[in-house]
Amino acid sequence: MLRKLKTLKKYQIILVVLLSLFFLSACSIKEIEKSAFIAEIGIDSSGNSEKPFKVTLKIYNPTSSIKESDSPNYIYISEDGKSITDAIRLLETKVDKRLEFGHLKFIILGEESIEKLQIRDMLDFFSRRPDIQLISWVMIGRPSAEHIVKMVPKSETAAYTSLFNYFDQNANESPFIVSRFLFDFRRKYFDEGVDPVLPIVETEEQEFKIDSALIIGENKNTVALDTNETRIYDILKGNVFKADLIVDTENEYFMIEADKIHVNYQTVEDSDGSITLKVHINAKGIIVESKKHLEIDNLKKYNELAGKHATELTKKFIIKLQESEIDPIGFGVRYQTTKLHNHLMSYEEWMKAYKDADLDIKVTFELKSTGQLG
Amino acid sequence: MSRFYYYLILINMIANIIASVPVILIQYRKNGVILSMILGIIVGLIIVYLITNFFNSYPGKSLPDLLKATMPKWFNIFFTFVLIGVWFFAGLITLITFTILLIHFLAPEMTHLMGTLLIVFFMAFGCFMKADKVLYTVEIIFVLTLPMLLFIFFKAYTNEQMEWDYVKVAITYINTMPRFLPFMSSVFLFLGVLNLVIFNQFFTTKQSIGWKQITFIGILGTVVLFTTYFIPIGFNGFENIESIMYPWVSTSDSMRIRYGFIERVVFVFLLFYLAISCISLLIHWHVVVELLKSIFNFNKLKIKNVKITPFIVIIAFITITAITVILIDELQIYYFTTYYYLHFAISVPSLLIVMWMIKRRLKNAKKT
C-alpha cells in the first residue's frame, strides 16, 4: 500500500511538471494591448525610383470604451520603401506597438500603382505572409490609395470600418459593387484565360462611391468599366442578388427588378475552328416602376421587350471586351474545359479566335407580376 | 466489420488530406495524376482486402504472435525491427509536418522544437495505453472533430468561390501516363489498414469482409482523394497552384463563414487537424511500442520496483524527434516523405509474402 502511494506520488510530480509546460507558451505571446491592429493597407507608387512603394496603414486606435467615443479613432502612418516589407519595417519604427496584420480586411491599390508597380510583387507580399487573410478584399483607390485609406465617411461608427458594409454583401447588396477576395484576384491574375476585375473606390462628399471597376489584362493592359458595364459584369458572374433594367421603347417605359438570374455561358467551336461565344441568361422578376399604365395580360409582350433590350446591352458589353482583347468572364477557362488538354489551341491562337468570335446572346425574362398596380 | 476497423483506415485517409499527399499530387497535375489516382484506389483496395482477410483468419492474434509461432527467431527480430522503423517514421513525419504547419500559422513566435516537444510529451505517454484504450480515444476525438471537418468540406464544395471550371481543366489531363510517386501516395491513403498488425489483438471475434465492406472503403477513399486533389485546384486555379506551399491551408483560408463565430475558417480547420494528427501519431506510435514489447521484455529492467523500460523508450522517442526537428528543413521533410511513400512499394509486398508464408506454415502445422 505504502509503496503504491509512493509511485503514485512520483507520477504526480511528473504530471505537474508536464502540465506546467503549458505555461511556457505565455512567454512567446505578446499581450493584446502591445499590438497595433491594422484595418486597411494602401499601396501607392511614390514616384521615387529608389523607393517605389509607398505604404499607408490605417491602424485602429483602441479606446477604453466604445460608448464614450462617438466617432471612430484611427492612426495613419505612411512610408516609402524599396519593397512593401521594407516600407513596413520602416513603419514599425513609427508606432510603439507590434504591427498585427491578422485583422487586415482591406487592401487598397492606388490607381497609379497598377500601372507603375509590379502587381506580381504586391500579390507575392500579400499571399506569402501567413497572417494576412486570403479573404481580405482587394480594391483600387482613386485618385490614390492613401486618399481612400485616410477617408472616414460620416456614416462610420466606432470600431467598424464602413467599407465592410459595401463588400460584405450583408448590408449593401448593390449590383454595382464588384467584391473581390485576395485569393480570387490572385488565381485570376496568374491563370491564363480569365482576367481579374477590381472595384474602383472613389470619394464623394465625405462618403465612398463604388460603382465602377477596372479589368487588368494579361499584359497589364487595363480596361475601365463604367457603372452600367460593371453591373452587367456582376450579373454575368452571378455576383448579384438583384438587378434592375430600364426598358425604354416608343410606347413603353418601365423598370424591372430581377431577383433570380440564371446565367449560362459557353464557348462552341465550329468545324472550321472559329469560335462562338454563347451567353444565355434567364431572369425572373417583377416590374417595379412604369411611366404608363400596364396591363397584366401583356406580360408576355413586356418579357419580349425586356429580353430584346437586355440582349442588346449584353452584346454591346461583350463586343467591347472582344475589341479590347480582354476576358474577365472566363471564356478562356471555359474553352479549356471543352477538350482534352493536348487538343487545345495555344493561348495566342485562342485570344485571336476570341477576338473574332461570333456571338450568340439571348436574354429571356419571366416576369411574375406588374407589382401592386396593374 | 467492427467500427474501430474503419476508424483505423479513415484516420490515415483524413490525416493525409492536408499533409504531403496533395502537394505531391499537385506537382504531377500535368503528368498523369488522375490515372495514378485511379490505379492507386484499385491497388489500395486490393491491399486492404488481402491484409484484412489475413488477419480475420486469426482473430485476436497480432503479427508478432503469429511470427513467433511460425518463423525462426533471427527473422522475427529482423522483421520486427523493420516494422518498428516503418511505423516510427510514419509518426515522425506526421508530427513534424503538422507542427511546422501549425506553428507557421497559429503561433509564429514559437520555435519548432518547443511546439514539437509539447505534442510529443503527451503522445509518448499515450502510446503506452492498452489497444482498446487507444481505440476509445480515437473514437472520442473522431466524434468531436469529424462533424466540424465534414461541415468545412461541405462548405468548400458548396462555396460560390469554388470554380468548377478549374476542376474540369484538371480532368482534361486524364490522357497522360500515370507516374509512380503520385500512385504510391494515393495507395498510402489506404494503408491505415496496416495498423492491424497490432490492433488485431483487439478484434477477438471473427469479422467478415466482403464486397459491401470493400465498396464502402472504396467510395470513402475516392471521396477523400477527390477532395484532397480537386478542392485546392478549384480555389487556387490550375496553372499557378504549384507555387503554393500548403494547398489545403490556403484553401481553408480562402473560405469564409460569414455568420460563424470565427470568420476565418483556417484557424478552426487547423485546430481540428491538430487533434486528427495527434490521434494518427498515437496509433502509429502505439504500434511501435507494442512491436518493441514483442522483442524486449519490458518487465525485466527495474529500479526500486519501477519499470524503467517505458521511460527509456519515451526518452528515445523525444530525443530522436527533437534532433530531427532541429536538423530538418521544409524541403528535406518533403523529400523524406516522398521516399517514405515510395518505400511501401517494397515493404508492402514483402509483408504480404511473409503473411503468405505464415499462413502456409500454420496450415501445415495443423495437418501434421
XYZ file of C-alpha atoms in Angstrom:
742
model
C 0.000 0.000 0.000
C 2.686 2.416 1.038
C 4.810 1.507 -1.924
C 1.881 2.017 -4.284
C 1.325 5.508 -2.938
C 4.970 6.285 -3.426
C 4.885 5.515 -7.135
C 1.676 7.482 -7.481
C 3.399 10.480 -5.937
C 6.231 10.144 -8.408
C 3.806 10.194 -11.295
C 2.066 13.189 -9.793
C 5.297 15.123 -9.850
C 5.867 14.199 -13.479
C 2.335 15.211 -14.300
C 2.709 18.602 -12.593
C 5.987 19.221 -14.400
C 4.435 18.329 -17.723
C 1.341 20.413 -17.169
C 3.448 23.393 -16.202
C 4.943 23.222 -19.689
C 1.730 24.831 -20.843
C 2.682 28.000 -19.020
C 5.728 28.302 -21.229
C 3.544 29.285 -24.138
C 2.837 32.535 -22.299
C 6.462 33.529 -22.764
C 6.173 33.647 -26.516
C 2.936 35.576 -26.817
C 2.705 39.327 -26.885
C -0.130 40.874 -24.992
C -3.073 42.233 -26.878
C -2.526 45.840 -25.865
C 1.012 45.634 -27.207
C -0.336 45.045 -30.693
C -1.493 47.606 -33.197
C -4.288 46.142 -35.302
C -4.206 47.240 -38.887
C -7.554 47.957 -40.508
C -6.530 48.870 -44.023
C -3.391 48.951 -46.076
C -2.904 51.180 -49.085
C -0.173 50.844 -51.670
C 0.802 53.684 -53.982
C 3.682 54.314 -56.254
C 5.807 57.039 -54.725
C 7.304 58.284 -57.973
C 10.722 57.790 -56.466
C 12.635 55.168 -58.448
C 14.819 54.305 -55.451
C 11.879 53.591 -53.193
C 8.916 52.955 -55.445
C 6.450 51.585 -52.880
C 4.502 53.944 -50.712
C 2.658 52.071 -47.993
C -0.086 53.680 -45.946
C -1.580 51.955 -42.921
C -4.774 52.661 -41.061
C -4.498 51.411 -37.505
C -7.308 51.044 -35.009
C -6.668 53.305 -32.079
C -8.106 51.450 -29.119
C -10.320 53.378 -26.753
C -11.291 52.274 -23.300
C -14.973 52.144 -24.134
C -16.833 52.236 -27.421
C -19.704 54.082 -25.790
C -17.513 57.006 -24.782
C -16.034 57.576 -28.192
C -18.718 58.726 -30.535
C -16.510 58.890 -33.608
C -14.057 56.345 -34.934
C -10.470 56.752 -33.965
C -7.616 55.802 -36.244
C -3.908 56.371 -36.610
C -2.483 56.836 -40.076
C 1.133 56.234 -40.976
C 2.837 56.044 -44.314
C 6.338 55.482 -45.604
C 8.252 54.832 -48.830
C 10.289 51.700 -49.300
C 12.200 49.585 -51.777
C 9.651 46.836 -51.265
C 6.483 46.558 -49.224
C 8.273 44.706 -46.450
C 10.978 47.362 -46.432
C 8.351 50.079 -46.024
C 6.678 48.139 -43.226
C 9.981 47.692 -41.394
C 10.378 51.462 -41.506
C 6.784 51.941 -40.377
C 7.415 49.746 -37.354
C 9.683 52.465 -36.044
C 6.806 54.924 -36.111
C 4.444 53.054 -33.803
C 5.182 51.929 -30.278
C 3.385 48.603 -30.771
C 3.818 45.490 -32.803
C 2.030 45.697 -36.146
C -0.584 42.963 -36.339
C -1.844 42.055 -39.820
C -4.235 39.327 -38.734
C -7.295 41.571 -38.816
C -6.448 43.334 -42.047
C -9.519 43.234 -44.273
C -8.936 45.806 -46.999
C -6.094 46.001 -49.448
C -6.278 49.181 -51.467
C -4.073 49.578 -54.509
C -3.629 53.095 -55.829
C -4.776 53.710 -59.378
C -1.275 54.731 -60.431
C 0.364 51.798 -58.712
C -1.438 49.382 -61.057
C 0.470 50.893 -63.969
C 3.750 51.773 -62.349
C 4.391 48.936 -59.932
C 4.505 45.197 -60.469
C 1.220 43.638 -59.381
C 3.121 40.372 -59.044
C 5.277 41.890 -56.277
C 2.294 43.124 -54.341
C 0.434 39.825 -54.657
C 3.538 37.987 -53.588
C 3.787 40.002 -50.389
C 0.133 39.609 -49.506
C -0.142 35.908 -50.143
C 3.259 34.895 -48.789
C 2.629 36.212 -45.300
C 0.627 33.639 -43.349
C -1.036 36.219 -41.129
C -2.714 38.186 -43.930
C -6.144 36.776 -44.685
C -6.703 35.427 -48.153
C -10.291 36.518 -47.696
C -9.428 40.207 -47.440
C -10.920 42.399 -50.130
C -8.783 43.971 -52.828
C -9.782 47.226 -54.464
C -8.419 50.144 -56.392
C -8.286 53.586 -54.791
C -8.959 56.629 -56.905
C -7.155 59.049 -57.056
C -4.748 57.293 -54.697
C -4.825 54.554 -52.118
C -3.680 56.972 -49.448
C -6.683 59.171 -50.099
C -9.061 56.259 -49.605
C -7.268 54.895 -46.548
C -7.387 58.251 -44.783
C -11.010 58.804 -45.612
C -13.508 58.270 -42.800
C -17.093 58.628 -44.001
C -19.739 60.341 -41.943
C -21.797 57.203 -41.586
C -18.950 55.313 -39.953
C -19.298 54.202 -36.346
C -16.538 53.405 -33.918
C -14.790 50.052 -34.258
C -16.480 49.157 -37.530
C -14.969 50.215 -40.815
C -17.776 51.228 -43.115
C -16.101 49.655 -46.139
C -17.213 46.341 -44.621
C -20.785 47.163 -45.440
C -20.015 47.673 -49.092
C -18.277 44.369 -49.658
C -19.761 42.055 -47.078
C -22.948 41.514 -49.115
C -24.633 41.695 -45.787
C -25.701 45.302 -45.559
C -25.295 46.764 -49.018
C -26.235 44.457 -51.874
C -25.799 46.913 -54.706
C -25.241 45.285 -58.091
C -22.692 47.958 -58.955
C -20.093 46.711 -56.500
C -17.565 44.131 -57.571
C -16.452 42.243 -54.498
C -13.081 40.627 -54.955
C -11.213 38.472 -52.443
C -7.434 38.371 -52.431
C -7.207 34.671 -53.351
C -9.664 35.195 -56.194
C -7.638 38.119 -57.526
C -4.509 36.029 -57.280
C -5.810 33.000 -59.156
C -7.360 35.126 -61.874
C -4.250 37.226 -62.267
C -1.923 34.259 -62.678
C -4.137 31.917 -64.666
C -4.498 32.325 -68.407
C -7.986 32.521 -69.776
C -9.582 34.856 -67.270
C -8.655 38.379 -66.222
C -9.316 39.846 -62.786
C -11.658 42.754 -62.203
C -11.157 45.070 -59.260
C -13.656 47.592 -57.918
C -12.675 51.262 -58.009
C -13.334 53.154 -54.796
C -13.799 56.909 -55.039
C -14.918 59.513 -52.573
C -17.730 61.962 -52.949
C -18.692 64.442 -50.247
C -17.312 62.507 -47.300
C -18.782 59.220 -48.474
C -17.441 56.376 -50.545
C -18.624 55.797 -54.062
C -18.054 52.356 -55.511
C -19.737 51.920 -58.847
C -17.056 51.234 -61.414
C -14.396 48.626 -61.970
C -11.133 48.002 -63.736
C -10.126 44.908 -65.676
C -6.454 44.042 -65.504
C -5.367 42.115 -68.570
C -2.541 39.682 -69.187
C -0.045 42.304 -70.331
C -1.142 44.926 -67.851
C -3.483 46.462 -70.385
C -6.334 47.777 -68.315
C -9.892 48.492 -69.327
C -12.136 50.611 -67.166
C -15.766 49.653 -66.818
C -18.375 52.307 -66.225
C -21.350 51.920 -63.936
C -23.580 50.033 -66.331
C -20.858 47.758 -67.588
C -19.889 46.927 -64.023
C -23.437 45.862 -63.398
C -23.536 43.656 -66.477
C -20.255 42.083 -65.432
C -21.621 41.387 -61.972
C -24.765 39.831 -63.404
C -22.805 37.633 -65.803
C -20.587 36.393 -62.994
C -23.575 35.709 -60.765
C -22.396 38.087 -58.077
C -25.703 39.850 -57.566
C -28.859 39.117 -55.691
C -30.934 41.722 -57.516
C -30.540 43.587 -60.735
C -32.681 46.132 -62.476
C -33.228 47.069 -66.057
C -34.880 50.089 -67.606
C -36.854 49.302 -70.730
C -37.317 52.404 -72.844
C -39.126 51.994 -76.154
C -41.524 54.152 -78.124
C -44.615 53.005 -76.320
C -43.402 51.743 -73.021
C -41.116 52.938 -70.298
C -40.834 50.636 -67.324
C -38.319 49.243 -64.912
C -37.731 45.623 -63.965
C -36.243 44.244 -60.804
C -34.935 40.754 -61.417
C -34.209 38.652 -58.354
C -33.495 35.235 -59.839
C -30.920 35.294 -62.595
C -29.524 32.204 -64.201
C -26.508 32.672 -66.436
C -25.133 30.060 -68.775
C -22.099 30.871 -70.867
C -20.189 28.556 -73.151
C -17.755 28.502 -75.985
C -18.674 26.466 -79.023
C -16.059 25.552 -81.578
C -17.239 25.079 -85.144
C -15.729 22.584 -87.527
C -13.663 25.270 -89.257
C -12.068 26.324 -85.984
C -13.996 29.531 -85.413
C -15.475 30.177 -82.010
C -18.959 31.146 -80.972
C -19.479 32.694 -77.556
C -22.806 31.580 -76.223
C -24.401 33.512 -73.388
C -27.886 32.587 -72.296
C -29.468 34.432 -69.421
C -32.800 33.703 -67.829
C -34.160 36.225 -65.364
C -37.235 36.181 -63.179
C -38.598 39.337 -61.625
C -41.310 41.944 -61.349
C -41.980 45.387 -62.767
C -41.346 47.993 -60.121
C -41.891 51.301 -61.903
C -43.661 52.452 -65.031
C -44.490 55.744 -66.693
C -47.572 54.303 -68.310
C -50.464 52.135 -67.332
C -49.544 48.454 -67.567
C -51.793 45.544 -68.405
C -51.091 42.312 -66.587
C -52.318 40.464 -69.696
C -49.446 41.939 -71.631
C -46.724 40.353 -69.501
C -45.586 38.264 -72.437
C -45.041 41.353 -74.525
C -43.130 43.006 -71.702
C -40.989 39.882 -71.444
C -40.074 40.181 -75.083
C -39.343 43.885 -74.897
C -37.147 43.460 -71.871
C -35.376 40.478 -73.352
C -34.579 42.342 -76.546
C -33.276 45.336 -74.653
C -31.139 43.295 -72.286
C -29.740 41.217 -75.145
C -28.547 44.380 -76.829
C -26.887 45.688 -73.686
C -25.084 42.404 -73.098
C -23.987 42.203 -76.715
C -22.535 45.694 -76.568
C -20.617 44.805 -73.411
C -19.134 41.623 -74.822
C -18.180 43.308 -78.082
C -16.312 45.898 -76.057
C -14.438 43.127 -74.251
C -13.599 41.400 -77.507
C -12.305 44.585 -79.057
C -10.047 45.308 -76.103
C -8.853 41.665 -76.155
C -9.691 41.149 -72.538
C -11.647 38.343 -70.932
C -12.965 38.963 -67.435
C -15.842 36.494 -67.806
C -13.586 33.483 -68.189
C -14.465 32.239 -71.677
C -10.843 31.143 -71.966
C -11.080 28.814 -68.990
C -14.446 27.553 -70.195
C -12.866 26.766 -73.549
C -10.095 24.792 -71.849
C -12.686 22.556 -70.224
C -14.253 21.559 -73.539
C -11.428 19.393 -74.852
C -8.538 17.238 -73.749
C -5.555 19.419 -72.973
C -3.431 18.350 -75.957
C -6.134 19.207 -78.481
C -6.433 22.832 -77.389
C -5.145 25.717 -79.413
C -2.376 27.805 -77.904
C -3.212 30.817 -75.791
C -2.263 33.307 -78.521
C -4.400 31.484 -81.052
C -7.225 31.418 -78.565
C -7.040 35.177 -77.961
C -7.213 35.730 -81.707
C -10.171 33.395 -82.041
C -11.818 35.080 -79.079
C -11.481 38.456 -80.717
C -13.108 37.259 -83.929
C -15.677 35.048 -82.244
C -19.312 35.132 -83.216
C -21.842 35.941 -80.567
C -24.941 34.029 -79.620
C -26.557 36.029 -76.870
C -30.051 35.526 -75.630
C -31.707 37.040 -72.599
C -35.136 35.777 -71.671
C -37.322 37.264 -68.993
C -40.038 35.663 -66.972
C -41.896 38.480 -65.314
C -44.092 37.360 -62.487
C -46.187 40.453 -61.879
C -46.535 44.144 -62.524
C -46.278 44.989 -58.876
C -49.162 46.338 -56.831
C -50.507 48.396 -59.695
C -51.990 46.994 -62.845
C -16.616 -5.206 -39.586
C -16.245 -3.530 -36.239
C -16.444 0.252 -36.416
C -12.980 0.522 -34.923
C -11.605 -1.140 -38.030
C -12.992 1.691 -40.133
C -11.501 4.260 -37.768
C -8.058 2.819 -38.430
C -8.498 3.240 -42.162
C -10.293 6.558 -42.003
C -7.745 8.195 -39.743
C -4.966 7.582 -42.228
C -7.064 8.952 -45.063
C -8.193 12.091 -43.290
C -4.858 12.883 -41.689
C -3.289 12.945 -45.128
C -5.747 15.314 -46.754
C -3.783 18.365 -45.787
C -0.280 16.988 -45.329
C 2.076 15.993 -48.136
C -0.262 13.959 -50.336
C -1.964 16.973 -52.004
C 1.412 18.648 -52.562
C 2.703 15.581 -54.395
C -0.487 15.128 -56.403
C -0.482 18.773 -57.444
C 3.145 18.592 -58.513
C 2.158 15.920 -61.014
C -1.079 17.586 -62.090
C 0.056 17.697 -65.720
C 1.808 14.339 -65.608
C -0.755 11.641 -65.160
C -2.068 12.270 -61.691
C -5.626 11.218 -62.496
C -4.789 7.780 -63.831
C -2.319 7.353 -60.958
C -5.094 8.091 -58.509
C -7.456 5.619 -60.152
C -4.786 2.911 -60.155
C -3.929 3.851 -56.569
C -7.509 3.319 -55.467
C -7.646 -0.119 -57.109
C -4.319 -1.306 -55.724
C -5.114 0.215 -52.332
C -8.363 -1.724 -52.159
C -6.614 -4.970 -53.073
C -4.105 -4.401 -50.268
C -6.922 -3.600 -47.838
C -8.712 -6.800 -48.808
C -5.655 -9.076 -48.582
C -4.490 -7.757 -45.235
C -7.915 -7.717 -43.625
C -8.607 -11.178 -44.895
C -5.355 -12.491 -43.443
C -5.913 -11.059 -40.003
C -9.539 -12.134 -39.990
C -8.482 -15.741 -40.129
C -6.564 -15.291 -36.857
C -8.835 -13.222 -34.628
C -7.119 -11.714 -31.591
C -3.627 -12.503 -32.828
C -1.166 -9.763 -33.677
C 1.527 -10.175 -36.290
C 4.358 -10.662 -33.711
C 2.371 -13.516 -32.135
C 1.996 -15.196 -35.487
C 5.650 -14.614 -36.354
C 6.722 -16.205 -33.104
C 4.617 -19.268 -33.823
C 5.959 -19.910 -37.276
C 9.204 -18.141 -38.113
C 12.794 -18.576 -36.921
C 13.876 -16.176 -34.204
C 16.524 -14.258 -36.162
C 13.973 -13.490 -38.827
C 11.402 -12.314 -36.263
C 13.798 -9.858 -34.726
C 14.937 -8.555 -38.092
C 11.427 -8.210 -39.452
C 10.026 -6.591 -36.328
C 12.802 -4.025 -36.408
C 11.905 -3.161 -39.980
C 8.275 -2.737 -38.946
C 9.309 -0.566 -35.995
C 11.226 1.680 -38.366
C 8.298 1.997 -40.767
C 5.796 2.887 -38.067
C 8.115 5.175 -36.188
C 8.800 7.220 -39.314
C 5.081 7.323 -40.091
C 4.517 9.000 -36.738
C 7.569 11.206 -37.062
C 6.555 12.521 -40.486
C 3.022 13.285 -39.356
C 4.327 15.008 -36.282
C 6.922 17.195 -37.984
C 4.726 18.143 -40.950
C 1.923 19.208 -38.683
C 3.986 21.082 -36.163
C 5.666 23.061 -38.922
C 2.249 23.822 -40.350
C 0.626 24.702 -37.060
C 3.440 26.877 -35.850
C 3.626 28.644 -39.179
C 0.002 29.701 -38.983
C -1.130 29.594 -35.373
C 1.886 30.561 -33.282
C 4.598 32.058 -35.490
C 6.623 33.169 -32.484
C 7.076 29.669 -31.131
C 10.135 27.653 -32.106
C 9.640 24.363 -33.924
C 11.400 22.442 -31.172
C 9.125 23.824 -28.498
C 5.949 23.038 -30.419
C 7.051 19.516 -31.210
C 8.074 18.768 -27.662
C 4.715 19.915 -26.329
C 2.922 17.391 -28.502
C 5.475 14.608 -28.127
C 5.463 14.635 -24.335
C 1.802 13.801 -24.152
C 1.714 11.487 -27.109
C 4.716 9.490 -25.938
C 2.930 8.649 -22.706
C -0.314 7.964 -24.541
C 1.369 5.289 -26.639
C 1.638 3.044 -23.598
C -2.103 2.759 -23.207
C -3.735 -0.548 -23.999
C -5.005 -1.131 -27.537
C -8.650 -0.793 -26.541
C -7.983 2.474 -24.691
C -6.200 3.847 -27.748
C -9.149 2.961 -29.927
C -11.589 4.546 -27.488
C -9.515 7.736 -27.540
C -9.622 7.648 -31.315
C -13.375 7.291 -31.229
C -13.890 10.187 -28.837
C -11.726 12.523 -30.884
C -13.441 11.382 -34.049
C -16.859 12.102 -32.659
C -15.723 15.530 -31.536
C -13.875 16.666 -34.650
C -15.315 14.846 -37.628
C -18.662 16.689 -37.793
C -16.882 20.039 -37.936
C -14.418 18.820 -40.551
C -17.242 17.402 -42.654
C -19.004 20.729 -42.320
C -15.920 22.548 -43.584
C -15.600 20.161 -46.538
C -19.286 20.633 -47.255
C -18.799 24.398 -47.188
C -15.903 24.002 -49.588
C -17.961 22.031 -52.073
C -20.876 24.442 -51.971
C -18.790 27.610 -51.869
C -19.648 30.070 -54.625
C -15.976 30.970 -54.969
C -15.157 27.375 -55.833
C -14.554 27.420 -59.597
C -15.544 24.067 -61.062
C -14.063 25.158 -64.383
C -10.565 24.685 -62.972
C -11.524 21.225 -61.781
C -12.705 20.383 -65.277
C -9.457 21.722 -66.713
C -7.589 19.441 -64.316
C -9.663 16.487 -65.505
C -8.700 17.158 -69.150
C -5.250 15.862 -68.229
C -6.662 12.370 -67.900
C -4.820 11.151 -71.006
C -1.332 11.425 -69.522
C 0.588 8.365 -68.425
C 0.476 7.507 -64.707
C 3.576 8.112 -62.595
C 4.924 6.167 -59.686
C 5.102 8.771 -56.936
C 1.511 10.052 -57.176
C 0.432 6.424 -57.479
C 2.231 5.457 -54.277
C 0.898 8.444 -52.380
C -2.642 7.536 -53.434
C -2.036 3.990 -52.245
C -0.705 5.353 -48.974
C -4.146 6.733 -48.131
C -5.406 3.162 -47.844
C -2.525 1.867 -45.776
C -4.205 2.670 -42.462
C -5.249 -0.966 -42.621
C -1.649 -1.995 -41.900
C -2.196 -0.932 -38.294
C -3.975 -4.267 -37.923
C -0.573 -5.885 -37.360
C -1.011 -4.853 -33.738
C -4.606 -3.759 -33.425
C -5.837 -7.187 -34.482
C -5.361 -8.074 -30.793
C -8.442 -6.009 -30.166
C -10.641 -7.727 -32.756
C -11.147 -11.020 -30.932
C -14.327 -12.079 -32.686
C -14.341 -13.189 -36.278
C -15.133 -10.352 -38.663
C -16.426 -10.516 -42.191
C -15.074 -8.641 -45.139
C -16.854 -8.909 -48.441
C -17.943 -6.818 -51.374
C -20.044 -4.488 -49.260
C -17.205 -3.501 -46.951
C -14.699 -3.131 -49.772
C -17.116 -0.984 -51.788
C -17.683 1.205 -48.776
C -13.953 1.700 -48.235
C -13.532 2.303 -51.958
C -16.159 5.029 -52.005
C -14.629 6.565 -48.907
C -11.178 6.564 -50.455
C -12.423 8.010 -53.736
C -14.208 10.856 -51.989
C -11.160 11.597 -49.854
C -8.799 11.561 -52.847
C -11.149 13.719 -54.873
C -11.386 16.238 -52.052
C -7.642 16.208 -51.489
C -6.768 16.960 -55.067
C -9.617 18.892 -56.653
C -10.803 21.276 -53.947
C -7.468 23.165 -53.749
C -7.447 23.413 -57.548
C -10.954 24.821 -57.529
C -9.915 27.512 -55.092
C -6.421 28.354 -56.255
C -6.562 27.861 -60.004
C -4.832 25.256 -62.097
C -1.784 26.848 -63.727
C -0.206 28.503 -60.775
C -1.169 26.253 -57.886
C 2.245 24.638 -57.536
C 3.627 27.905 -56.175
C 1.525 27.336 -53.066
C 3.389 25.534 -50.320
C 0.393 24.325 -48.326
C -2.509 23.985 -50.762
C -5.023 22.935 -48.176
C -4.177 25.680 -45.714
C -4.520 28.278 -48.459
C -7.794 26.680 -49.449
C -9.234 26.770 -45.977
C -8.063 30.356 -45.659
C -9.992 31.152 -48.832
C -13.234 30.085 -47.198
C -15.282 32.405 -45.142
C -18.124 31.548 -42.825
C -19.962 34.818 -42.761
C -22.082 34.159 -39.725
C -19.708 31.800 -37.932
C -18.180 32.638 -34.579
C -14.830 32.670 -36.293
C -14.965 34.109 -39.758
C -11.587 32.772 -40.813
C -12.014 29.051 -41.331
C -8.295 28.322 -41.365
C -7.934 28.547 -37.575
C -10.818 26.199 -36.872
C -9.581 23.855 -39.555
C -6.019 23.723 -38.235
C -7.106 23.227 -34.640
C -9.258 20.262 -35.582
C -6.483 18.889 -37.695
C -4.187 19.136 -34.703
C -6.478 16.656 -32.976
C -6.620 14.375 -36.020
C -2.857 14.384 -36.459
C -2.394 13.665 -32.760
C -4.502 10.524 -32.901
C -2.771 9.460 -36.087
C 0.502 9.836 -34.225
C -0.940 7.999 -31.241
C -1.949 4.998 -33.346
C 1.371 4.774 -35.155
C 3.497 5.030 -32.071
C 1.285 2.682 -30.144
C 2.120 0.099 -32.790
C 5.815 0.900 -32.332
C 5.579 0.376 -28.588
C 3.716 -2.908 -28.978
C 6.249 -4.149 -31.506
C 9.045 -3.225 -29.096
C 7.245 -5.141 -26.382
C 7.251 -8.228 -28.578
C 11.055 -8.150 -28.760
C 12.097 -6.813 -25.385
C 10.736 -7.831 -22.043
C 9.524 -4.592 -20.541
C 9.158 -6.112 -17.092
C 12.778 -7.065 -16.772
C 14.554 -3.777 -16.139
C 13.534 -2.375 -12.795
C 14.951 0.173 -10.415
C 13.358 0.032 -6.975
C 10.483 -1.941 -8.443
C 9.620 0.749 -11.004
C 9.766 -0.430 -14.570
C 12.109 1.868 -16.387
C 11.980 0.496 -19.919
C 8.957 2.651 -20.853
C 10.898 5.707 -19.754
C 13.856 4.706 -21.872
C 11.532 4.324 -24.845
C 9.887 7.686 -24.203
C 13.228 9.418 -23.848
C 14.368 7.787 -27.073
C 11.225 8.983 -28.865
C 11.669 12.506 -27.593
C 15.373 12.756 -28.376
C 15.043 11.385 -31.898
C 12.160 13.738 -32.613
C 13.945 16.732 -31.120
C 17.128 16.081 -33.086
C 15.176 15.603 -36.319
C 13.202 18.794 -35.798
C 16.350 20.802 -35.209
C 18.165 19.407 -38.231
C 15.434 19.195 -40.846
C 14.018 21.925 -43.105
C 10.834 22.001 -45.162
C 12.411 20.771 -48.377
C 14.079 17.861 -46.619
C 10.865 16.810 -44.941
C 9.211 16.862 -48.362
C 11.843 14.561 -49.869
C 11.817 12.410 -46.758
C 8.056 11.979 -47.142
C 8.276 11.107 -50.827
C 10.895 8.434 -50.119
C 8.715 7.193 -47.311
C 5.753 6.774 -49.666
C 7.946 5.108 -52.277
C 9.379 2.554 -49.895
C 5.946 0.974 -49.498
C 6.398 -0.399 -52.988
C 8.894 -2.818 -51.427
C 7.683 -3.171 -47.869
C 4.016 -3.917 -48.544
C 4.753 -6.778 -50.988
C 7.324 -8.236 -48.594
C 4.806 -8.021 -45.772
C 2.310 -9.844 -47.957
C 4.878 -12.544 -48.732
C 5.616 -13.008 -45.040
C 1.892 -13.287 -44.370
C 1.531 -15.891 -47.073
C 4.375 -17.910 -45.559
C 2.801 -17.700 -42.119
C -0.493 -18.891 -43.489
C 1.110 -21.846 -45.245
C 3.124 -22.893 -42.241
C 0.141 -22.666 -39.915
C -1.858 -24.798 -42.299
C 0.920 -27.391 -42.471
C 1.229 -27.378 -38.695
C -2.455 -28.090 -38.403
C -2.245 -31.023 -40.789
C 0.564 -32.831 -39.005
